[in-house]
Amino acid sequence: MGILEPTQPVQTRQTDVNEWLDILADSGYRLTAPRKAIVQIMAQSRHTLTPNQVFIAARQRYPNIGLVTVYRSLEKLEELGLIWRVHEIDGCHAYVAAPSGHQHLLICRSCNRAEYFKGENIEPLINRLGSERGYDIQEHWLQLYGVCSECQS
Amino acid sequence: MGILEPTQPVQTRQTDVNEWLDILADSGYRLTAPRKAIVQIMAQSRHTLTPNQVFIAARQRYPNIGLVTVYRSLEKLEELGLIWRVHEIDGCHAYVAAPSGHQHLLICRSCNRAEYFKGENIEPLINRLGSERGYDIQEHWLQLYGVCSECQS
DNA sequence: TTAACTATTGATAATGAATATCATTATCAA
DNA sequence: TTGATAATGATATTCATTATCAATAGTTAA
């Protein structure tokens, strides 16, 4: 039996734009028009988005927005745990709406659609490795890559 | 302590410089002085190394080496499976000697020392997720981060 | 509502990793 | 030994990300 056990699909995702805005405000950040545009885009997307993709999408809602503002807003949303930063193959970064609780990512290599899954009990492995190798293990990183059903057809 | 360690036999790792050179030659690549320097560095290091770190180390052995040559050689070694490319937090890339067989990485955040571990069976999870979500899962990525015993003290 | 404080913005420039170009050099098979 | 060409190193270039800074706009206190 493996350390990783599959579980039910969990689709709970923080898509509530107003909730995100409240969290921003409660954290002392101002609610500006560019920020609202970015929050709308990130909270509602099921795909990973690069800063430039967010920039292009945000200009539909707020044409004067600057790319640097996108970078800065994404940075804050990540800091608040509302979005995750994922590493692209080429070394660039993209972002996705964060799932609720501790989950991991399954990303479609073709369309960048992101799914979340739970179900790994990695603690025993971490404890064993930590004591065996003398490491203080702080973080783990599990991601799956594949092709989603739509992109297969 | 330095990034590069003096030669030490390492279990479960391909540290044989000559073996790497044979593989390069068998694959149709020429054995050049800069390439030999890079192979020596990569095969003997227990740490992840950025292209620039490899460059600095390689100049000790071959002072005229160019940074671009380092990039190109690392690319080839990765293509042959002799080294792995790992993603840094900032989005840059580093490389480590590849382990034998299918293993995963445990990296020290402080000194970049890399350990390998086996032992978790991800197949059931992948099969389950693939059929549940309709994904053709092609690749998975598991890495642990922590602080090694030396860096804790 | 108004005023004032200051977080935030957007334009621009700068940084830095990674890649492309190209004439020259060096490896290796014939 | 020699010739075809893989490989090199210097240089320029691309592109994602970050720094700078004056102007703007959100928020709070009055």
mmCIF file of C-alpha atoms (C1' of nucleotides) in Angstrom:
data_model
loop_
_atom_site.group_PDB
_atom_site.id
_atom_site.type_symbol
_atom_site.label_atom_id
_atom_site.label_comp_id
_atom_site.label_asym_id
_atom_site.label_seq_id
_atom_site.Cartn_x
_atom_site.Cartn_y
_atom_site.Cartn_z
ATOM 1 C CA MET A 1 0.000 0.000 0.000
ATOM 2 C CA GLY A 2 1.391 3.329 -0.985
ATOM 3 C CA ILE A 3 1.820 6.364 1.113
ATOM 4 C CA LEU A 4 -0.412 8.246 -1.256
ATOM 5 C CA GLU A 5 -4.037 7.276 -1.231
ATOM 6 C CA PRO A 6 -6.606 8.573 -3.687
ATOM 7 C CA THR A 7 -9.712 10.257 -2.337
ATOM 8 C CA GLN A 8 -12.799 11.953 -3.599
ATOM 9 C CA PRO A 9 -12.477 14.808 -6.029
ATOM 10 C CA VAL A 10 -12.759 18.071 -4.147
ATOM 11 C CA GLN A 11 -13.972 20.957 -6.219
ATOM 12 C CA THR A 12 -14.293 23.465 -3.426
ATOM 13 C CA ARG A 13 -12.623 26.557 -4.724
ATOM 14 C CA GLN A 14 -12.626 30.115 -3.538
ATOM 15 C CA THR A 15 -14.395 31.742 -6.407
ATOM 16 C CA ASP A 16 -16.176 34.397 -4.470
ATOM 17 C CA VAL A 17 -14.840 37.680 -5.720
ATOM 18 C CA ASN A 18 -16.334 39.663 -2.860
ATOM 19 C CA GLU A 19 -14.749 37.367 -0.347
ATOM 20 C CA TRP A 20 -11.344 37.982 -1.904
ATOM 21 C CA LEU A 21 -11.927 41.724 -1.856
ATOM 22 C CA ASP A 22 -12.925 41.556 1.805
ATOM 23 C CA ILE A 23 -9.746 39.697 2.618
ATOM 24 C CA LEU A 24 -7.712 42.296 0.779
ATOM 25 C CA ALA A 25 -9.453 45.119 2.645
ATOM 26 C CA ASP A 26 -9.155 43.375 6.000
ATOM 27 C CA SER A 27 -5.454 43.004 5.378
ATOM 28 C CA GLY A 28 -5.101 46.741 4.967
ATOM 29 C CA TYR A 29 -4.927 46.838 1.191
ATOM 30 C CA ARG A 30 -6.942 49.354 -0.767
ATOM 31 C CA LEU A 31 -9.596 48.238 -3.196
ATOM 32 C CA THR A 32 -8.654 49.790 -6.497
ATOM 33 C CA ALA A 33 -10.114 49.298 -9.944
ATOM 34 C CA PRO A 34 -7.099 47.410 -11.341
ATOM 35 C CA ARG A 35 -7.059 45.164 -8.298
ATOM 36 C CA LYS A 36 -10.728 44.366 -8.668
ATOM 37 C CA ALA A 37 -10.195 43.427 -12.297
ATOM 38 C CA ILE A 38 -7.358 41.089 -11.378
ATOM 39 C CA VAL A 39 -9.312 39.496 -8.564
ATOM 40 C CA GLN A 40 -12.239 38.830 -10.886
ATOM 41 C CA ILE A 41 -9.970 37.151 -13.394
ATOM 42 C CA MET A 42 -8.072 35.010 -10.925
ATOM 43 C CA ALA A 43 -11.033 34.002 -8.783
ATOM 44 C CA GLN A 44 -13.022 32.814 -11.745
ATOM 45 C CA SER A 45 -10.421 31.056 -13.821
ATOM 46 C CA ARG A 46 -9.945 27.319 -13.716
ATOM 47 C CA HIS A 47 -6.639 27.631 -15.535
ATOM 48 C CA THR A 48 -3.178 28.695 -14.604
ATOM 49 C CA LEU A 49 -2.474 32.159 -15.946
ATOM 50 C CA THR A 50 0.828 33.897 -16.537
ATOM 51 C CA PRO A 51 1.180 37.538 -15.476
ATOM 52 C CA ASN A 52 1.010 38.505 -19.109
ATOM 53 C CA GLN A 53 -2.178 36.526 -19.679
ATOM 54 C CA VAL A 54 -3.704 38.219 -16.658
ATOM 55 C CA PHE A 55 -2.547 41.540 -18.043
ATOM 56 C CA ILE A 56 -4.254 40.941 -21.387
ATOM 57 C CA ALA A 57 -7.456 39.789 -19.713
ATOM 58 C CA ALA A 58 -7.423 42.684 -17.258
ATOM 59 C CA ARG A 59 -7.194 45.260 -20.037
ATOM 60 C CA GLN A 60 -10.646 44.165 -21.208
ATOM 61 C CA ARG A 61 -12.011 45.355 -17.904
ATOM 62 C CA TYR A 62 -9.637 48.215 -17.204
ATOM 63 C CA PRO A 63 -7.785 49.329 -20.326
ATOM 64 C CA ASN A 64 -5.231 51.545 -18.618
ATOM 65 C CA ILE A 65 -3.863 48.881 -16.337
ATOM 66 C CA GLY A 66 -0.111 48.420 -16.370
ATOM 67 C CA LEU A 67 1.747 45.132 -16.454
ATOM 68 C CA VAL A 68 3.687 46.043 -13.343
ATOM 69 C CA THR A 69 0.462 46.472 -11.429
ATOM 70 C CA VAL A 70 -0.478 42.948 -12.418
ATOM 71 C CA TYR A 71 2.779 41.637 -11.003
ATOM 72 C CA ARG A 72 2.280 43.553 -7.777
ATOM 73 C CA SER A 73 -1.317 42.454 -7.320
ATOM 74 C CA LEU A 74 -0.522 38.818 -7.988
ATOM 75 C CA GLU A 75 2.223 39.048 -5.422
ATOM 76 C CA LYS A 76 -0.231 40.272 -2.802
ATOM 77 C CA LEU A 77 -2.882 37.692 -3.642
ATOM 78 C CA GLU A 78 -0.271 34.997 -3.293
ATOM 79 C CA GLU A 79 0.907 36.414 0.010
ATOM 80 C CA LEU A 80 -2.680 36.199 1.288
ATOM 81 C CA GLY A 81 -2.945 32.584 0.136
ATOM 82 C CA LEU A 82 -5.690 33.329 -2.376
ATOM 83 C CA ILE A 83 -3.651 32.202 -5.348
ATOM 84 C CA TRP A 84 -0.744 29.848 -5.857
ATOM 85 C CA ARG A 85 2.330 30.382 -7.909
ATOM 86 C CA VAL A 86 3.156 27.441 -10.122
ATOM 87 C CA HIS A 87 6.375 26.870 -11.993
ATOM 88 C CA GLU A 88 6.271 26.531 -15.736
ATOM 89 C CA ILE A 89 8.669 24.264 -17.544
ATOM 90 C CA ASP A 90 10.606 27.160 -19.016
ATOM 91 C CA GLY A 91 11.151 28.681 -15.606
ATOM 92 C CA CYS A 92 8.480 31.334 -15.812
ATOM 93 C CA HIS A 93 5.652 31.565 -13.347
ATOM 94 C CA ALA A 94 1.908 31.252 -13.608
ATOM 95 C CA TYR A 95 -0.804 31.595 -10.979
ATOM 96 C CA VAL A 96 -3.999 29.730 -10.066
ATOM 97 C CA ALA A 97 -6.800 30.260 -7.612
ATOM 98 C CA ALA A 98 -5.843 28.402 -4.463
ATOM 99 C CA PRO A 99 -7.991 25.475 -3.352
ATOM 100 C CA SER A 100 -9.493 25.216 0.102
ATOM 101 C CA GLY A 101 -7.375 23.282 2.508
ATOM 102 C CA HIS A 102 -4.304 21.269 1.703
ATOM 103 C CA GLN A 103 -4.530 19.999 -1.843
ATOM 104 C CA HIS A 104 -2.292 19.362 -4.792
ATOM 105 C CA LEU A 105 -2.373 20.275 -8.440
ATOM 106 C CA LEU A 106 -3.078 18.333 -11.600
ATOM 107 C CA ILE A 107 -2.398 20.522 -14.608
ATOM 108 C CA CYS A 108 -3.238 19.981 -18.254
ATOM 109 C CA ARG A 109 -0.143 20.488 -20.359
ATOM 110 C CA SER A 110 -2.251 21.535 -23.315
ATOM 111 C CA CYS A 111 -4.751 24.088 -21.985
ATOM 112 C CA ASN A 112 -3.360 24.677 -18.475
ATOM 113 C CA ARG A 113 -6.612 23.699 -16.833
ATOM 114 C CA ALA A 114 -5.935 23.008 -13.175
ATOM 115 C CA GLU A 115 -7.572 20.366 -10.999
ATOM 116 C CA TYR A 116 -7.062 19.886 -7.306
ATOM 117 C CA PHE A 117 -6.811 16.688 -5.386
ATOM 118 C CA LYS A 118 -6.343 15.648 -1.809
ATOM 119 C CA GLY A 119 -5.555 12.358 -0.402
ATOM 120 C CA GLU A 120 -1.953 11.923 0.238
ATOM 121 C CA ASN A 121 -0.797 11.149 3.691
ATOM 122 C CA ILE A 122 2.782 12.151 3.397
ATOM 123 C CA GLU A 123 3.501 12.652 7.086
ATOM 124 C CA PRO A 124 4.960 9.183 7.732
ATOM 125 C CA LEU A 125 7.331 9.586 4.816
ATOM 126 C CA ILE A 126 8.389 13.010 6.003
ATOM 127 C CA ASN A 127 8.941 11.856 9.560
ATOM 128 C CA ARG A 128 10.916 8.838 8.461
ATOM 129 C CA LEU A 129 13.059 10.778 6.022
ATOM 130 C CA GLY A 130 13.590 13.602 8.479
ATOM 131 C CA SER A 131 14.997 11.343 11.163
ATOM 132 C CA GLU A 132 16.881 9.060 8.777
ATOM 133 C CA ARG A 133 18.661 11.887 7.010
ATOM 134 C CA GLY A 134 18.705 14.412 9.792
ATOM 135 C CA TYR A 135 16.644 16.938 7.885
ATOM 136 C CA ASP A 136 14.166 19.396 9.246
ATOM 137 C CA ILE A 137 11.630 19.076 6.440
ATOM 138 C CA GLN A 138 9.566 22.182 6.005
ATOM 139 C CA GLU A 139 7.683 21.898 2.771
ATOM 140 C CA HIS A 140 6.645 19.456 0.116
ATOM 141 C CA TRP A 141 5.649 19.836 -3.414
ATOM 142 C CA LEU A 142 3.553 17.400 -5.394
ATOM 143 C CA GLN A 143 2.215 18.130 -8.836
ATOM 144 C CA LEU A 144 0.853 15.972 -11.632
ATOM 145 C CA TYR A 145 0.892 16.820 -15.313
ATOM 146 C CA GLY A 146 -1.193 15.367 -18.082
ATOM 147 C CA VAL A 147 -3.777 16.073 -20.747
ATOM 148 C CA CYS A 148 -7.389 16.782 -19.825
ATOM 149 C CA SER A 149 -10.317 15.045 -21.488
ATOM 150 C CA GLU A 150 -11.209 18.006 -23.695
ATOM 151 C CA CYS A 151 -7.706 18.344 -25.035
ATOM 152 C CA GLN A 152 -7.494 14.622 -25.776
ATOM 153 C CA SER A 153 -10.294 14.791 -28.318
ATOM 154 C CA MET B 1 31.114 25.037 3.550
ATOM 155 C CA GLY B 2 31.525 25.101 -0.155
ATOM 156 C CA ILE B 3 29.141 24.100 -2.829
ATOM 157 C CA LEU B 4 31.455 21.512 -4.270
ATOM 158 C CA GLU B 5 32.629 18.699 -2.112
ATOM 159 C CA PRO B 6 35.818 16.720 -2.457
ATOM 160 C CA THR B 7 35.399 13.369 -4.114
ATOM 161 C CA GLN B 8 33.461 10.969 -1.961
ATOM 162 C CA PRO B 9 31.820 7.769 -3.018
ATOM 163 C CA VAL B 10 28.088 8.330 -3.071
ATOM 164 C CA GLN B 11 25.664 5.463 -2.911
ATOM 165 C CA THR B 12 22.919 5.186 -5.484
ATOM 166 C CA ARG B 13 24.318 7.966 -7.585
ATOM 167 C CA GLN B 14 26.158 7.944 -10.875
ATOM 168 C CA THR B 15 29.394 9.502 -9.863
ATOM 169 C CA ASP B 16 31.670 7.759 -12.289
ATOM 170 C CA VAL B 17 33.081 10.482 -14.467
ATOM 171 C CA ASN B 18 34.376 8.021 -17.030
ATOM 172 C CA GLU B 19 30.994 6.405 -17.298
ATOM 173 C CA TRP B 20 29.426 9.772 -18.069
ATOM 174 C CA LEU B 21 32.078 10.472 -20.669
ATOM 175 C CA ASP B 22 31.444 7.086 -22.256
ATOM 176 C CA ILE B 23 27.753 7.830 -22.440
ATOM 177 C CA LEU B 24 28.470 11.176 -24.065
ATOM 178 C CA ALA B 25 30.766 9.557 -26.612
ATOM 179 C CA ASP B 26 28.364 6.697 -27.291
ATOM 180 C CA SER B 27 25.674 9.259 -27.983
ATOM 181 C CA GLY B 28 27.806 10.850 -30.666
ATOM 182 C CA TYR B 29 29.034 13.810 -28.675
ATOM 183 C CA ARG B 30 32.659 14.801 -28.766
ATOM 184 C CA LEU B 31 34.743 14.753 -25.629
ATOM 185 C CA THR B 32 36.127 18.227 -25.216
ATOM 186 C CA ALA B 33 38.056 19.817 -22.397
ATOM 187 C CA PRO B 34 35.216 22.098 -21.262
ATOM 188 C CA ARG B 35 32.795 19.186 -21.317
ATOM 189 C CA LYS B 36 35.113 17.067 -19.213
ATOM 190 C CA ALA B 37 35.387 19.836 -16.665
ATOM 191 C CA ILE B 38 31.617 20.162 -16.435
ATOM 192 C CA VAL B 39 31.126 16.411 -16.149
ATOM 193 C CA GLN B 40 33.627 16.237 -13.310
ATOM 194 C CA ILE B 41 31.829 18.975 -11.444
ATOM 195 C CA MET B 42 28.328 17.641 -11.920
ATOM 196 C CA ALA B 43 29.155 13.999 -11.300
ATOM 197 C CA GLN B 44 30.892 14.719 -8.044
ATOM 198 C CA SER B 45 28.659 17.310 -6.463
ATOM 199 C CA ARG B 46 26.074 16.460 -3.859
ATOM 200 C CA HIS B 47 24.425 19.833 -4.297
ATOM 201 C CA THR B 48 22.229 21.464 -6.846
ATOM 202 C CA LEU B 49 24.246 23.893 -8.933
ATOM 203 C CA THR B 50 23.118 26.793 -11.056
ATOM 204 C CA PRO B 51 24.687 27.255 -14.485
ATOM 205 C CA ASN B 52 26.625 30.175 -13.092
ATOM 206 C CA GLN B 53 27.939 28.147 -10.163
ATOM 207 C CA VAL B 54 29.035 25.464 -12.595
ATOM 208 C CA PHE B 55 30.665 28.157 -14.695
ATOM 209 C CA ILE B 56 32.663 29.495 -11.757
ATOM 210 C CA ALA B 57 33.740 26.013 -10.713
ATOM 211 C CA ALA B 58 34.623 25.013 -14.261
ATOM 212 C CA ARG B 59 36.938 27.974 -14.704
ATOM 213 C CA GLN B 60 39.169 26.497 -12.007
ATOM 214 C CA ARG B 61 39.755 23.545 -14.280
ATOM 215 C CA TYR B 62 39.524 25.251 -17.638
ATOM 216 C CA PRO B 63 39.922 29.022 -17.358
ATOM 217 C CA ASN B 64 38.824 29.885 -20.883
ATOM 218 C CA ILE B 65 35.454 28.204 -20.670
ATOM 219 C CA GLY B 66 32.461 30.342 -21.640
ATOM 220 C CA LEU B 67 29.172 30.541 -19.801
ATOM 221 C CA VAL B 68 27.244 29.607 -22.915
ATOM 222 C CA THR B 69 29.192 26.383 -23.166
ATOM 223 C CA VAL B 70 28.102 25.565 -19.662
ATOM 224 C CA TYR B 71 24.460 26.041 -20.629
ATOM 225 C CA ARG B 72 24.882 23.864 -23.692
ATOM 226 C CA SER B 73 26.681 21.091 -21.881
ATOM 227 C CA LEU B 74 24.146 20.993 -19.056
ATOM 228 C CA GLU B 75 21.416 20.755 -21.650
ATOM 229 C CA LYS B 76 23.046 17.693 -23.158
ATOM 230 C CA LEU B 77 23.711 16.011 -19.847
ATOM 231 C CA GLU B 78 20.073 16.505 -18.932
ATOM 232 C CA GLU B 79 18.941 15.126 -22.260
ATOM 233 C CA LEU B 80 20.989 11.989 -21.556
ATOM 234 C CA GLY B 81 19.418 11.630 -18.119
ATOM 235 C CA LEU B 82 22.705 12.117 -16.301
ATOM 236 C CA ILE B 83 21.558 15.233 -14.506
ATOM 237 C CA TRP B 84 18.201 16.640 -13.493
ATOM 238 C CA ARG B 85 16.983 20.159 -13.836
ATOM 239 C CA VAL B 86 15.372 21.459 -10.672
ATOM 240 C CA HIS B 87 13.332 24.605 -10.333
ATOM 241 C CA GLU B 88 14.483 27.246 -7.930
ATOM 242 C CA ILE B 89 11.992 29.336 -6.014
ATOM 243 C CA ASP B 90 12.828 32.435 -8.032
ATOM 244 C CA GLY B 91 12.156 30.617 -11.280
ATOM 245 C CA CYS B 92 15.744 29.972 -12.250
ATOM 246 C CA HIS B 93 17.098 26.511 -12.848
ATOM 247 C CA ALA B 94 19.725 24.444 -11.134
ATOM 248 C CA TYR B 95 21.027 20.978 -11.890
ATOM 249 C CA VAL B 96 21.914 17.880 -9.871
ATOM 250 C CA ALA B 97 23.426 14.538 -10.671
ATOM 251 C CA ALA B 98 20.552 12.177 -11.389
ATOM 252 C CA PRO B 99 19.986 9.234 -9.046
ATOM 253 C CA SER B 100 19.758 5.681 -10.235
ATOM 254 C CA GLY B 101 16.220 4.541 -10.882
ATOM 255 C CA HIS B 102 13.045 6.382 -10.026
ATOM 256 C CA GLN B 103 13.655 8.571 -7.001
ATOM 257 C CA HIS B 104 12.629 11.922 -5.648
ATOM 258 C CA LEU B 105 14.504 14.881 -4.267
ATOM 259 C CA LEU B 106 14.930 16.287 -0.791
ATOM 260 C CA ILE B 107 16.775 19.586 -0.983
ATOM 261 C CA CYS B 108 18.308 21.692 1.760
ATOM 262 C CA ARG B 109 17.072 25.246 1.484
ATOM 263 C CA SER B 110 20.227 26.530 3.094
ATOM 264 C CA CYS B 111 23.111 24.799 1.279
ATOM 265 C CA ASN B 112 21.251 23.131 -1.604
ATOM 266 C CA ARG B 113 22.467 19.714 -0.633
ATOM 267 C CA ALA B 114 20.335 17.132 -2.401
ATOM 268 C CA GLU B 115 19.204 13.771 -1.072
ATOM 269 C CA TYR B 116 17.275 11.135 -2.952
ATOM 270 C CA PHE B 117 14.538 8.920 -1.697
ATOM 271 C CA LYS B 118 12.342 6.184 -3.048
ATOM 272 C CA GLY B 119 9.469 4.480 -1.537
ATOM 273 C CA GLU B 120 6.146 6.011 -2.247
ATOM 274 C CA ASN B 121 3.843 4.326 -4.641
ATOM 275 C CA ILE B 122 2.023 6.974 -6.597
ATOM 276 C CA GLU B 123 0.604 4.692 -9.264
ATOM 277 C CA PRO B 124 -2.743 3.981 -7.569
ATOM 278 C CA LEU B 125 -3.349 7.680 -7.080
ATOM 279 C CA ILE B 126 -2.458 8.432 -10.662
ATOM 280 C CA ASN B 127 -4.717 5.704 -12.027
ATOM 281 C CA ARG B 128 -7.601 6.761 -9.851
ATOM 282 C CA LEU B 129 -7.243 10.443 -10.638
ATOM 283 C CA GLY B 130 -6.783 9.792 -14.311
ATOM 284 C CA SER B 131 -10.040 7.889 -14.651
ATOM 285 C CA GLU B 132 -12.001 10.087 -12.242
ATOM 286 C CA ARG B 133 -11.047 13.324 -13.943
ATOM 287 C CA GLY B 134 -10.557 12.031 -17.450
ATOM 288 C CA TYR B 135 -6.899 12.997 -17.540
ATOM 289 C CA ASP B 136 -4.106 11.251 -19.317
ATOM 290 C CA ILE B 137 -1.487 11.763 -16.625
ATOM 291 C CA GLN B 138 2.002 11.773 -18.018
ATOM 292 C CA GLU B 139 4.312 13.005 -15.352
ATOM 293 C CA HIS B 140 4.533 13.656 -11.656
ATOM 294 C CA TRP B 141 6.705 15.783 -9.569
ATOM 295 C CA LEU B 142 7.415 15.295 -5.882
ATOM 296 C CA GLN B 143 10.015 17.277 -4.015
ATOM 297 C CA LEU B 144 10.688 17.941 -0.347
ATOM 298 C CA TYR B 145 12.431 20.968 1.064
ATOM 299 C CA GLY B 146 14.044 21.398 4.445
ATOM 300 C CA VAL B 147 17.253 22.093 6.298
ATOM 301 C CA CYS B 148 19.993 19.490 6.503
ATOM 302 C CA SER B 149 21.681 18.505 9.751
ATOM 303 C CA GLU B 150 24.827 20.516 9.072
ATOM 304 C CA CYS B 151 22.925 23.688 8.359
ATOM 305 C CA GLN B 152 20.813 23.294 11.486
ATOM 306 C CA SER B 153 23.834 23.650 13.730
ATOM 307 C "C1'" DT C 1 -18.540 66.451 2.658
ATOM 308 C "C1'" DT C 2 -13.852 67.836 2.632
ATOM 309 C "C1'" DA C 3 -9.079 67.514 3.380
ATOM 310 C "C1'" DA C 4 -4.963 65.174 4.106
ATOM 311 C "C1'" DC C 5 -2.242 61.224 4.419
ATOM 312 C "C1'" DT C 6 -0.207 57.748 1.896
ATOM 313 C "C1'" DA C 7 -0.904 53.410 -0.588
ATOM 314 C "C1'" DT C 8 -1.104 52.525 -5.275
ATOM 315 C "C1'" DT C 9 -0.507 53.262 -9.991
ATOM 316 C "C1'" DG C 10 1.656 53.473 -14.672
ATOM 317 C "C1'" DA C 11 5.518 54.797 -17.462
ATOM 318 C "C1'" DT C 12 10.165 54.087 -17.887
ATOM 319 C "C1'" DA C 13 14.477 52.194 -17.065
ATOM 320 C "C1'" DA C 14 17.235 48.529 -15.343
ATOM 321 C "C1'" DT C 15 18.424 43.858 -14.135
ATOM 322 C "C1'" DG C 16 19.555 39.254 -15.081
ATOM 323 C "C1'" DA C 17 18.819 34.580 -16.796
ATOM 324 C "C1'" DA C 18 18.661 32.265 -20.942
ATOM 325 C "C1'" DT C 19 19.087 32.014 -26.029
ATOM 326 C "C1'" DA C 20 20.620 33.277 -30.904
ATOM 327 C "C1'" DT C 21 24.374 34.396 -34.045
ATOM 328 C "C1'" DC C 22 28.700 33.595 -36.166
ATOM 329 C "C1'" DA C 23 33.473 33.313 -37.162
ATOM 330 C "C1'" DT C 24 37.014 30.361 -35.264
ATOM 331 C "C1'" DT C 25 38.806 26.158 -33.216
ATOM 332 C "C1'" DA C 26 39.307 21.372 -32.174
ATOM 333 C "C1'" DT C 27 37.560 16.485 -32.280
ATOM 334 C "C1'" DC C 28 37.494 12.267 -34.545
ATOM 335 C "C1'" DA C 29 36.640 9.110 -38.440
ATOM 336 C "C1'" DA C 30 38.525 8.025 -42.839
ATOM 337 C "C1'" DT D 1 47.405 13.447 -41.677
ATOM 338 C "C1'" DT D 2 43.447 15.454 -43.112
ATOM 339 C "C1'" DG D 3 38.884 17.079 -43.834
ATOM 340 C "C1'" DA D 4 34.078 17.418 -42.409
ATOM 341 C "C1'" DT D 5 31.722 19.398 -38.938
ATOM 342 C "C1'" DA D 6 30.656 19.453 -33.988
ATOM 343 C "C1'" DA D 7 31.772 22.521 -30.540
ATOM 344 C "C1'" DT D 8 33.504 26.756 -28.644
ATOM 345 C "C1'" DG D 9 33.598 31.576 -26.927
ATOM 346 C "C1'" DA D 10 32.590 36.326 -27.660
ATOM 347 C "C1'" DT D 11 28.936 39.189 -28.503
ATOM 348 C "C1'" DA D 12 24.414 40.676 -29.104
ATOM 349 C "C1'" DT D 13 19.633 39.838 -28.160
ATOM 350 C "C1'" DT D 14 15.395 38.374 -26.069
ATOM 351 C "C1'" DC D 15 12.236 38.400 -22.465
ATOM 352 C "C1'" DA D 16 10.495 37.903 -17.704
ATOM 353 C "C1'" DT D 17 10.824 40.309 -13.634
ATOM 354 C "C1'" DT D 18 12.129 44.175 -10.587
ATOM 355 C "C1'" DA D 19 13.461 49.060 -9.298
ATOM 356 C "C1'" DT D 20 12.491 53.998 -9.602
ATOM 357 C "C1'" DC D 21 9.592 57.944 -9.191
ATOM 358 C "C1'" DA D 22 6.308 61.456 -10.036
ATOM 359 C "C1'" DA D 23 1.326 61.495 -10.366
ATOM 360 C "C1'" DT D 24 -3.060 59.631 -8.886
ATOM 361 C "C1'" DA D 25 -6.695 57.815 -6.106
ATOM 362 C "C1'" DG D 26 -8.535 55.207 -1.809
ATOM 363 C "C1'" DT D 27 -9.338 55.745 2.882
ATOM 364 C "C1'" DT D 28 -9.858 57.875 7.258
ATOM 365 C "C1'" DA D 29 -10.442 61.621 10.421
ATOM 366 C "C1'" DA D 30 -12.374 65.986 10.928
#
